PDB file of C-alpha atoms in Angstrom:
ATOM      1  CA  GLY A   1      66.989  88.269 114.153  1.00 27.00           C
ATOM      2  CA  GLN A   2      68.392  91.617 115.699  1.00 35.00           C
ATOM      3  CA  PHE A   3      69.129  92.687 111.867  1.00 34.00           C
ATOM      4  CA  PRO A   4      66.956  94.436 109.240  1.00 35.00           C
ATOM      5  CA  THR A   5      66.644  92.863 105.986  1.00 35.00           C
ATOM      6  CA  GLY A   6      67.355  94.670 102.463  1.00 36.00           C
ATOM      7  CA  ARG A   7      70.609  95.855 100.642  1.00 37.00           C
ATOM      8  CA  TYR A   8      72.085  96.963 103.908  1.00 38.00           C
ATOM      9  CA  LEU A   9      72.217  94.237 106.310  1.00 42.00           C
ATOM     10  CA  PHE A  10      72.957  96.504 109.867  1.00 45.00           C
ATOM     11  CA  LYS A  11      71.696  96.666 113.065  1.00 48.00           C
ATOM     12  CA  THR A  12      71.334 100.466 113.725  1.00 49.00           C
ATOM     13  CA  ASP A  13      69.120 102.820 111.204  1.00 59.00           C
ATOM     14  CA  ARG A  14      72.718 104.753 109.829  1.00 75.00           C
ATOM     15  CA  ALA A  15      74.754 103.010 107.389  1.00 89.00           C
ATOM     16  CA  ILE A  16      77.732 101.479 108.855  1.00 97.00           C
ATOM     17  CA  HIS A  17      81.521 102.864 107.952  1.00 98.00           C
ATOM     18  CA  VAL A  18      84.268 100.383 108.233  1.00 98.00           C
ATOM     19  CA  LEU A  19      87.968 101.825 108.449  1.00 98.00           C
ATOM     20  CA  LEU A  20      90.398  99.001 108.916  1.00 99.00           C
ATOM     21  CA  VAL A  21      93.715 100.541 109.644  1.00 99.00           C
ATOM     22  CA  THR A  22      97.436  98.394 109.642  1.00 99.00           C
ATOM     23  CA  ILE A  23     100.152  99.075 111.111  1.00 99.00           C
ATOM     24  CA  ASP A  24     103.377  97.066 110.213  1.00 98.00           C
ATOM     25  CA  THR A  25     105.572  95.931 112.539  1.00 98.00           C
ATOM     26  CA  LEU A  26     103.803  96.833 115.435  1.00 98.00           C
ATOM     27  CA  ARG A  27     104.464  95.240 118.590  1.00 98.00           C
ATOM     28  CA  ALA A  28     101.879  94.931 120.807  1.00 98.00           C
ATOM     29  CA  ASP A  29     103.542  95.611 123.598  1.00 98.00           C
ATOM     30  CA  ARG A  30     105.206  99.047 122.675  1.00 98.00           C
ATOM     31  CA  LEU A  31     101.551 100.745 123.023  1.00 98.00           C
ATOM     32  CA  GLY A  32     100.086 102.666 126.477  1.00 98.00           C
ATOM     33  CA  ALA A  33      97.234 100.449 126.235  1.00 98.00           C
ATOM     34  CA  TYR A  34      98.989  97.051 126.157  1.00 98.00           C
ATOM     35  CA  GLY A  35     100.932  98.215 129.402  1.00 98.00           C
ATOM     36  CA  TYR A  36     104.030 100.328 128.158  1.00 98.00           C
ATOM     37  CA  ASP A  37     104.827 103.292 129.713  1.00 97.00           C
ATOM     38  CA  ARG A  38     107.606 104.213 127.717  1.00 98.00           C
ATOM     39  CA  ILE A  39     105.295 105.501 124.613  1.00 98.00           C
ATOM     40  CA  GLU A  40     102.642 107.934 123.818  1.00 98.00           C
ATOM     41  CA  THR A  41     100.299 106.542 121.938  1.00 98.00           C
ATOM     42  CA  PRO A  42      97.171 108.586 123.421  1.00 98.00           C
ATOM     43  CA  ASN A  43      95.071 107.816 119.775  1.00 98.00           C
ATOM     44  CA  ILE A  44      95.439 104.450 120.004  1.00 98.00           C
ATOM     45  CA  ASP A  45      94.621 104.074 123.729  1.00 98.00           C
ATOM     46  CA  GLY A  46      92.466 106.424 123.268  1.00 98.00           C
ATOM     47  CA  LEU A  47      90.696 103.844 120.630  1.00 98.00           C
ATOM     48  CA  ALA A  48      90.685 100.680 123.091  1.00 98.00           C
ATOM     49  CA  ARG A  49      88.822 102.830 125.755  1.00 98.00           C
ATOM     50  CA  ARG A  50      85.984 103.824 123.453  1.00 98.00           C
ATOM     51  CA  GLY A  51      86.045  99.888 121.566  1.00 98.00           C
ATOM     52  CA  THR A  52      87.135  96.347 122.436  1.00 98.00           C
ATOM     53  CA  LEU A  53      90.404  95.414 123.033  1.00 98.00           C
ATOM     54  CA  PHE A  54      92.139  91.882 122.565  1.00 98.00           C
ATOM     55  CA  GLY A  55      94.788  91.668 124.888  1.00 98.00           C
ATOM     56  CA  ARG A  56      96.129  88.262 123.466  1.00 98.00           C
ATOM     57  CA  ALA A  57      96.125  88.486 119.492  1.00 98.00           C
ATOM     58  CA  PHE A  58      98.191  87.243 117.304  1.00 98.00           C
ATOM     59  CA  SER A  59      99.299  86.567 113.502  1.00 98.00           C
ATOM     60  CA  PRO A  60      99.666  83.279 111.936  1.00 98.00           C
ATOM     61  CA  VAL A  61     102.859  84.698 109.538  1.00 98.00           C
ATOM     62  CA  PRO A  62     105.732  87.220 110.688  1.00 98.00           C
ATOM     63  CA  LEU A  63     105.325  88.642 107.029  1.00 98.00           C
ATOM     64  CA  THR A  64     103.703  91.940 105.388  1.00 98.00           C
ATOM     65  CA  LEU A  65     101.709  90.265 102.392  1.00 98.00           C
ATOM     66  CA  PRO A  66     100.689  86.979 104.246  1.00 98.00           C
ATOM     67  CA  ALA A  67      99.845  88.100 106.949  1.00 98.00           C
ATOM     68  CA  HIS A  68      97.589  90.618 104.954  1.00 98.00           C
ATOM     69  CA  ALA A  69      95.911  88.181 103.348  1.00 98.00           C
ATOM     70  CA  SER A  70      94.923  86.199 105.741  1.00 98.00           C
ATOM     71  CA  ILE A  71      93.399  89.252 107.453  1.00 98.00           C
ATOM     72  CA  MET A  72      91.205  89.681 104.052  1.00 98.00           C
ATOM     73  CA  THR A  73      90.595  85.988 103.517  1.00 98.00           C
ATOM     74  CA  GLY A  74      90.204  84.885 107.905  1.00 98.00           C
ATOM     75  CA  THR A  75      92.167  81.763 106.740  1.00 98.00           C
ATOM     76  CA  TYR A  76      95.550  80.750 107.539  1.00 98.00           C
ATOM     77  CA  PRO A  77      98.301  81.309 105.185  1.00 97.00           C
ATOM     78  CA  HIS A  78      98.502  77.918 103.393  1.00 97.00           C
ATOM     79  CA  VAL A  79      94.722  77.966 102.751  1.00 97.00           C
ATOM     80  CA  ALA A  80      94.829  81.954 101.705  1.00 97.00           C
ATOM     81  CA  GLY A  81      97.763  80.636  98.956  1.00 97.00           C
ATOM     82  CA  VAL A  82     100.272  82.902  99.920  1.00 97.00           C
ATOM     83  CA  ARG A  83     103.288  81.767 102.606  1.00 96.00           C
ATOM     84  CA  ASN A  84     105.590  84.715 101.440  1.00 96.00           C
ATOM     85  CA  ASN A  85     106.339  88.540 100.311  1.00 95.00           C
ATOM     86  CA  GLY A  86     106.081  88.626  96.665  1.00 95.00           C
ATOM     87  CA  ARG A  87     104.070  86.233  95.914  1.00 96.00           C
ATOM     88  CA  ARG A  88     100.646  87.009  94.663  1.00 97.00           C
ATOM     89  CA  LEU A  89      96.931  85.911  96.099  1.00 98.00           C
ATOM     90  CA  PRO A  90      95.030  83.320  94.200  1.00 96.00           C
ATOM     91  CA  LYS A  91      91.973  83.782  92.703  1.00 93.00           C
ATOM     92  CA  GLY A  92      89.130  81.829  93.785  1.00 88.00           C
ATOM     93  CA  ARG A  93      88.392  83.057  97.833  1.00 91.00           C
ATOM     94  CA  PRO A  94      86.318  85.906  98.651  1.00 96.00           C
ATOM     95  CA  VAL A  95      88.408  88.838 100.124  1.00 98.00           C
ATOM     96  CA  LEU A  96      87.120  91.429 102.717  1.00 98.00           C
ATOM     97  CA  ALA A  97      86.706  94.096 100.100  1.00 98.00           C
ATOM     98  CA  GLU A  98      84.554  91.688  97.423  1.00 98.00           C
ATOM     99  CA  ILE A  99      82.231  90.760  99.801  1.00 98.00           C
ATOM    100  CA  LEU A 100      81.557  94.631 100.427  1.00 98.00           C
ATOM    101  CA  LYS A 101      81.391  95.720  97.808  1.00 98.00           C
ATOM    102  CA  ALA A 102      79.524  93.530  97.128  1.00 97.00           C
ATOM    103  CA  ARG A 103      76.555  94.600  99.639  1.00 96.00           C
ATOM    104  CA  GLY A 104      76.857  98.076  98.281  1.00 96.00           C
ATOM    105  CA  TYR A 105      79.849  99.135  99.670  1.00 98.00           C
ATOM    106  CA  ARG A 106      82.714 101.202  97.854  1.00 98.00           C
ATOM    107  CA  THR A 107      85.725  99.997  98.747  1.00 98.00           C
ATOM    108  CA  GLY A 108      88.938 102.262  99.164  1.00 98.00           C
ATOM    109  CA  ALA A 109      92.759 100.919  99.940  1.00 98.00           C
ATOM    110  CA  PHE A 110      95.676 103.090 100.565  1.00 98.00           C
ATOM    111  CA  VAL A 111      99.189 100.963 101.504  1.00 97.00           C
ATOM    112  CA  GLY A 112     102.590 102.339 102.305  1.00 96.00           C
ATOM    113  CA  ALA A 113     105.555 100.357 100.929  1.00 96.00           C
ATOM    114  CA  PHE A 114     106.140  97.780  97.690  1.00 93.00           C
ATOM    115  CA  PRO A 115     105.544  94.589  99.473  1.00 95.00           C
ATOM    116  CA  LEU A 116     101.217  95.057  99.553  1.00 96.00           C
ATOM    117  CA  ASP A 117     101.956  96.427  95.774  1.00 95.00           C
ATOM    118  CA  SER A 118      98.800  95.671  92.856  1.00 96.00           C
ATOM    119  CA  ARG A 119     100.926  93.209  91.769  1.00 96.00           C
ATOM    120  CA  PHE A 120     100.609  90.841  94.517  1.00 97.00           C
ATOM    121  CA  GLY A 121      96.611  91.094  94.483  1.00 97.00           C
ATOM    122  CA  ILE A 122      95.614  92.039  97.230  1.00 97.00           C
ATOM    123  CA  ASP A 123      93.682  94.673  95.550  1.00 98.00           C
ATOM    124  CA  ARG A 124      91.025  92.667  94.674  1.00 97.00           C
ATOM    125  CA  GLY A 125      87.609  94.525  95.476  1.00 98.00           C
ATOM    126  CA  PHE A 126      88.654  97.284  95.711  1.00 98.00           C
ATOM    127  CA  ASP A 127      87.868 100.340  93.833  1.00 98.00           C
ATOM    128  CA  LEU A 128      90.773 102.555  94.718  1.00 98.00           C
ATOM    129  CA  TYR A 129      94.010 100.764  95.528  1.00 98.00           C
ATOM    130  CA  ASP A 130      96.046 103.819  95.984  1.00 97.00           C
ATOM    131  CA  ASP A 131      99.690 102.302  95.965  1.00 94.00           C
ATOM    132  CA  ARG A 132     101.207 105.305  95.070  1.00 92.00           C
ATOM    133  CA  TYR A 133     104.370 105.053  97.300  1.00 81.00           C
ATOM    134  CA  GLY A 134     107.512 105.612  94.723  1.00 67.00           C
ATOM    135  CA  SER A 135     109.412 103.814  92.018  1.00 57.00           C
ATOM    136  CA  ARG A 136     113.070 103.383  93.678  1.00 51.00           C
ATOM    137  CA  ASN A 137     113.777 101.461  96.425  1.00 46.00           C
ATOM    138  CA  ALA A 138     116.562 102.364  98.839  1.00 47.00           C
ATOM    139  CA  SER A 139     119.981 100.951  97.945  1.00 43.00           C
ATOM    140  CA  ARG A 140     120.243  99.714 101.754  1.00 46.00           C
ATOM    141  CA  ASP A 141     119.243  96.080 102.617  1.00 43.00           C
ATOM    142  CA  LEU A 142     115.744  95.463 104.390  1.00 43.00           C
ATOM    143  CA  THR A 143     114.278  98.334 103.062  1.00 53.00           C
ATOM    144  CA  PHE A 144     111.652  98.492 100.531  1.00 70.00           C
ATOM    145  CA  VAL A 145     110.655 101.800  98.957  1.00 81.00           C
ATOM    146  CA  GLU A 146     107.656 103.093 101.309  1.00 90.00           C
ATOM    147  CA  ARG A 147     105.658 107.022 101.631  1.00 94.00           C
ATOM    148  CA  PRO A 148     104.594 108.258 105.526  1.00 97.00           C
ATOM    149  CA  ALA A 149     102.139 107.683 107.200  1.00 98.00           C
ATOM    150  CA  ASP A 150     100.768 111.694 106.820  1.00 98.00           C
ATOM    151  CA  GLU A 151     101.085 110.720 102.634  1.00 97.00           C
ATOM    152  CA  VAL A 152      99.214 107.791 102.773  1.00 98.00           C
ATOM    153  CA  ASN A 153      96.052 109.750 105.719  1.00 98.00           C
ATOM    154  CA  ALA A 154      96.222 112.579 102.873  1.00 98.00           C
ATOM    155  CA  ALA A 155      95.412 110.333  99.848  1.00 98.00           C
ATOM    156  CA  ALA A 156      92.693 108.272 101.839  1.00 98.00           C
ATOM    157  CA  LEU A 157      90.818 111.468 103.709  1.00 98.00           C
ATOM    158  CA  ALA A 158      90.614 112.773 100.172  1.00 98.00           C
ATOM    159  CA  TRP A 159      88.772 109.291  99.035  1.00 98.00           C
ATOM    160  CA  ILE A 160      86.822 109.273 101.996  1.00 97.00           C
ATOM    161  CA  GLY A 161      85.175 113.076 101.801  1.00 96.00           C
ATOM    162  CA  GLU A 162      84.060 111.979  98.312  1.00 94.00           C
ATOM    163  CA  LYS A 163      79.621 112.572  98.402  1.00 84.00           C
ATOM    164  CA  SER A 164      78.738 109.195  96.749  1.00 89.00           C
ATOM    165  CA  GLY A 165      75.911 108.450  98.627  1.00 90.00           C
ATOM    166  CA  LEU A 166      76.996 104.939 100.448  1.00 96.00           C
ATOM    167  CA  PRO A 167      79.094 103.673 102.750  1.00 97.00           C
ATOM    168  CA  PHE A 168      82.471 103.477 102.747  1.00 98.00           C
ATOM    169  CA  PHE A 169      84.941 100.460 103.680  1.00 98.00           C
ATOM    170  CA  ALA A 170      88.727 102.052 103.305  1.00 98.00           C
ATOM    171  CA  TRP A 171      91.951 100.347 104.385  1.00 98.00           C
ATOM    172  CA  VAL A 172      95.133 102.584 105.821  1.00 98.00           C
ATOM    173  CA  HIS A 173      97.654 100.838 106.159  1.00 98.00           C
ATOM    174  CA  TYR A 174     101.180 102.759 107.586  1.00 98.00           C
ATOM    175  CA  PHE A 175     104.784 101.346 107.359  1.00 98.00           C
ATOM    176  CA  ASP A 176     106.427 103.718 109.032  1.00 98.00           C
ATOM    177  CA  PRO A 177     107.387 100.840 111.999  1.00 98.00           C
ATOM    178  CA  HIS A 178     109.394  98.656 110.143  1.00 97.00           C
ATOM    179  CA  ALA A 179     113.263  98.701 109.610  1.00 96.00           C
ATOM    180  CA  PRO A 180     114.999 100.939 109.241  1.00 96.00           C
ATOM    181  CA  TYR A 181     113.809 103.121 112.287  1.00 97.00           C
ATOM    182  CA  GLU A 182     113.673 106.779 110.674  1.00 97.00           C
ATOM    183  CA  PRO A 183     111.335 108.979 112.854  1.00 98.00           C
ATOM    184  CA  PRO A 184     110.351 111.962 111.348  1.00 98.00           C
ATOM    185  CA  PRO A 185     110.751 115.059 114.679  1.00 98.00           C
ATOM    186  CA  PRO A 186     109.873 115.796 116.577  1.00 98.00           C
ATOM    187  CA  TYR A 187     110.042 112.216 117.374  1.00 98.00           C
ATOM    188  CA  ALA A 188     113.415 111.925 116.202  1.00 98.00           C
ATOM    189  CA  SER A 189     114.615 113.729 118.537  1.00 98.00           C
ATOM    190  CA  ALA A 190     111.971 113.180 121.865  1.00 98.00           C
ATOM    191  CA  TYR A 191     113.093 109.315 121.365  1.00 98.00           C
ATOM    192  CA  ARG A 192     116.913 109.154 120.251  1.00 98.00           C
ATOM    193  CA  GLY A 193     118.421 105.876 121.026  1.00 98.00           C
ATOM    194  CA  ARG A 194     114.588 104.201 120.896  1.00 98.00           C
ATOM    195  CA  GLU A 195     113.460 105.014 117.357  1.00 98.00           C
ATOM    196  CA  TYR A 196     111.717 102.410 116.942  1.00 98.00           C
ATOM    197  CA  ASP A 197     109.395 103.791 119.359  1.00 98.00           C
ATOM    198  CA  GLY A 198     109.730 106.641 117.326  1.00 98.00           C
ATOM    199  CA  GLU A 199     107.910 105.564 114.483  1.00 98.00           C
ATOM    200  CA  ILE A 200     105.309 104.037 116.748  1.00 98.00           C
ATOM    201  CA  ALA A 201     104.497 106.989 118.627  1.00 98.00           C
ATOM    202  CA  TYR A 202     104.840 108.840 114.978  1.00 98.00           C
ATOM    203  CA  ALA A 203     102.038 106.025 113.517  1.00 98.00           C
ATOM    204  CA  ASP A 204     100.097 106.909 116.993  1.00 99.00           C
ATOM    205  CA  ALA A 205      99.732 110.416 115.984  1.00 98.00           C
ATOM    206  CA  ALA A 206      99.123 109.853 111.921  1.00 98.00           C
ATOM    207  CA  LEU A 207      95.851 107.791 113.223  1.00 99.00           C
ATOM    208  CA  GLY A 208      94.811 110.713 115.164  1.00 98.00           C
ATOM    209  CA  ARG A 209      95.048 113.180 112.288  1.00 98.00           C
ATOM    210  CA  LEU A 210      92.855 110.175 110.110  1.00 98.00           C
ATOM    211  CA  LEU A 211      89.700 109.905 113.480  1.00 98.00           C
ATOM    212  CA  ALA A 212      90.064 113.811 113.111  1.00 98.00           C
ATOM    213  CA  GLY A 213      89.499 113.996 109.453  1.00 98.00           C
ATOM    214  CA  LEU A 214      86.411 111.210 109.467  1.00 98.00           C
ATOM    215  CA  GLU A 215      85.361 113.594 112.382  1.00 98.00           C
ATOM    216  CA  LYS A 216      85.511 116.446 110.174  1.00 97.00           C
ATOM    217  CA  ALA A 217      83.512 115.051 107.596  1.00 96.00           C
ATOM    218  CA  GLY A 218      81.284 114.056 109.672  1.00 95.00           C
ATOM    219  CA  VAL A 219      81.412 109.957 109.698  1.00 96.00           C
ATOM    220  CA  LEU A 220      83.408 108.957 112.554  1.00 97.00           C
ATOM    221  CA  ARG A 221      80.520 108.261 114.896  1.00 96.00           C
ATOM    222  CA  ASP A 222      79.429 106.170 112.466  1.00 97.00           C
ATOM    223  CA  THR A 223      82.652 104.031 111.423  1.00 98.00           C
ATOM    224  CA  LEU A 224      83.465 100.798 112.830  1.00 98.00           C
ATOM    225  CA  VAL A 225      87.339 101.098 113.045  1.00 98.00           C
ATOM    226  CA  VAL A 226      89.546  98.408 113.585  1.00 99.00           C
ATOM    227  CA  LEU A 227      93.392  98.326 114.778  1.00 99.00           C
ATOM    228  CA  THR A 228      95.547  95.722 114.320  1.00 99.00           C
ATOM    229  CA  ALA A 229      99.025  95.334 113.072  1.00 99.00           C
ATOM    230  CA  ASP A 230     100.494  92.600 110.311  1.00 98.00           C
ATOM    231  CA  HIS A 231     102.927  91.151 113.151  1.00 98.00           C
ATOM    232  CA  GLY A 232     106.104  92.404 115.361  1.00 98.00           C
ATOM    233  CA  GLU A 233     109.109  93.020 115.432  1.00 98.00           C
ATOM    234  CA  SER A 234     112.317  90.761 117.094  1.00 98.00           C
ATOM    235  CA  LEU A 235     114.563  93.900 118.240  1.00 98.00           C
ATOM    236  CA  GLY A 236     117.508  91.422 119.386  1.00 97.00           C
ATOM    237  CA  GLU A 237     114.938  89.562 121.209  1.00 97.00           C
ATOM    238  CA  HIS A 238     116.103  85.498 120.240  1.00 97.00           C
ATOM    239  CA  GLY A 239     118.969  86.525 118.316  1.00 97.00           C
ATOM    240  CA  GLU A 240     117.081  88.198 115.648  1.00 98.00           C
ATOM    241  CA  SER A 241     116.687  91.950 115.239  1.00 97.00           C
ATOM    242  CA  THR A 242     113.588  92.496 112.996  1.00 97.00           C
ATOM    243  CA  HIS A 243     111.294  89.553 111.577  1.00 97.00           C
ATOM    244  CA  GLY A 244     110.661  86.802 109.295  1.00 96.00           C
ATOM    245  CA  ILE A 245     112.805  83.766 109.961  1.00 95.00           C
ATOM    246  CA  PHE A 246     111.328  82.511 113.639  1.00 97.00           C
ATOM    247  CA  VAL A 247     107.740  82.288 115.176  1.00 96.00           C
ATOM    248  CA  TYR A 248     108.567  83.589 118.546  1.00 98.00           C
ATOM    249  CA  ASP A 249     105.419  85.892 120.308  1.00 98.00           C
ATOM    250  CA  SER A 250     108.034  89.052 119.976  1.00 98.00           C
ATOM    251  CA  THR A 251     106.921  89.226 115.626  1.00 98.00           C
ATOM    252  CA  ARG A 252     103.290  87.389 116.547  1.00 98.00           C
ATOM    253  CA  ARG A 253     102.179  88.911 118.814  1.00 98.00           C
ATOM    254  CA  VAL A 254      99.560  92.271 117.321  1.00 98.00           C
ATOM    255  CA  PRO A 255      97.242  94.658 118.912  1.00 98.00           C
ATOM    256  CA  MET A 256      94.089  94.477 117.571  1.00 99.00           C
ATOM    257  CA  ILE A 257      90.989  96.847 118.737  1.00 98.00           C
ATOM    258  CA  PHE A 258      87.388  97.112 117.667  1.00 98.00           C
ATOM    259  CA  ALA A 259      85.020 100.340 118.298  1.00 98.00           C
ATOM    260  CA  HIS A 260      82.169 101.921 117.668  1.00 98.00           C
ATOM    261  CA  ARG A 261      79.701 103.161 119.695  1.00 95.00           C
ATOM    262  CA  ASP A 262      76.999 101.179 118.917  1.00 95.00           C
ATOM    263  CA  LEU A 263      78.321  97.791 117.675  1.00 96.00           C
ATOM    264  CA  VAL A 264      81.513  97.176 120.070  1.00 97.00           C
ATOM    265  CA  ARG A 265      81.494  97.407 124.005  1.00 97.00           C
ATOM    266  CA  ALA A 266      83.457 100.239 125.453  1.00 98.00           C
ATOM    267  CA  GLY A 267      86.548  99.789 128.233  1.00 97.00           C
ATOM    268  CA  ARG A 268      86.770  95.947 127.279  1.00 98.00           C
ATOM    269  CA  THR A 269      89.351  93.820 126.980  1.00 98.00           C
ATOM    270  CA  VAL A 270      89.254  90.368 125.896  1.00 98.00           C
ATOM    271  CA  GLN A 271      92.116  87.904 127.260  1.00 97.00           C
ATOM    272  CA  ASP A 272      91.088  84.700 124.668  1.00 97.00           C
ATOM    273  CA  PRO A 273      93.339  84.310 122.338  1.00 97.00           C
ATOM    274  CA  ALA A 274      92.510  85.926 118.471  1.00 98.00           C
ATOM    275  CA  ASP A 275      93.927  85.613 115.419  1.00 98.00           C
ATOM    276  CA  LEU A 276      94.236  87.824 112.136  1.00 98.00           C
ATOM    277  CA  ILE A 277      92.540  85.426 110.580  1.00 98.00           C
ATOM    278  CA  ASP A 278      89.606  86.689 112.880  1.00 98.00           C
ATOM    279  CA  VAL A 279      89.576  90.312 111.757  1.00 98.00           C
ATOM    280  CA  ALA A 280      87.388  89.600 108.554  1.00 98.00           C
ATOM    281  CA  PRO A 281      84.839  87.597 109.881  1.00 98.00           C
ATOM    282  CA  THR A 282      84.204  89.623 112.949  1.00 98.00           C
ATOM    283  CA  ILE A 283      83.976  92.627 110.618  1.00 98.00           C
ATOM    284  CA  LEU A 284      81.531  91.357 108.019  1.00 98.00           C
ATOM    285  CA  ALA A 285      79.543  89.967 112.265  1.00 96.00           C
ATOM    286  CA  LEU A 286      79.294  93.014 112.838  1.00 97.00           C
ATOM    287  CA  LEU A 287      77.302  94.000 110.284  1.00 97.00           C
ATOM    288  CA  GLY A 288      75.348  91.436 110.482  1.00 95.00           C
ATOM    289  CA  VAL A 289      76.622  89.037 107.381  1.00 95.00           C
ATOM    290  CA  ARG A 290      77.522  86.135 107.358  1.00 94.00           C
ATOM    291  CA  PRO A 291      81.262  84.986 106.374  1.00 94.00           C
ATOM    292  CA  PRO A 292      81.852  83.116 103.392  1.00 92.00           C
ATOM    293  CA  PRO A 293      82.485  79.206 103.626  1.00 92.00           C
ATOM    294  CA  GLY A 294      85.712  77.939 104.147  1.00 93.00           C
ATOM    295  CA  THR A 295      86.581  80.990 106.636  1.00 95.00           C
ATOM    296  CA  GLN A 296      88.511  79.762 109.147  1.00 94.00           C
TER     297      GLN A 296
END
């Protein structure tokens, strides 16, 4: 009874935009908000202060495409139908973008790298799926063609700035912390010998610029911001340099933060276990929308 009826199901009298930011390969324990004091992540830390932080959030799978399929469908990989990178998300199970589009949202996705290319079906429900990250992989191992976070931001902010009169759902994906760890200046020198941390610090700064862009556009105060990651990184723990083989906390524990001035309690930390499959149904619940049948 707390949500009005009509085309949009909102708890407030203003349209609620949704910004979902996924930062690839981001360990929760490499952020200031999660207790790490050797890095500067003021924007993620500030988002946590303005919202609710989940201290024990986990990915069901340490791989980019399957983890994002779980985020978008609210189901585990064997149900979503994507168990590995390079597979295609089957049709039939509703995804978050489709659900919000059916409720009057315009939907846009802005991805940073090849594992989330539209050919894999993760583009379902998006009016615009911007995967213009280039066309050539690097010649070394363990790399994908990618674009830096600031280029992802530019595409996202241009779309968000379009005046349509409709609420938006924007998914922004930063790939930067993924190997190889090559942070741009000044992070390369500031984090010399800790380049993975430098990539995270750069992604945090990019997030700050993204949020500032929403503020300049006059929409940040009415935007539900959700930040998480698809998986972490082993960094040599358990004999694994990156991710994708083992399922220890180093690659499964991820940050998860929800922030909105009205819908989410500020400064709260939740230690109950959470999972990436909780992201879509939680977003829908905050908007007053019942998750689809089959959500796990």
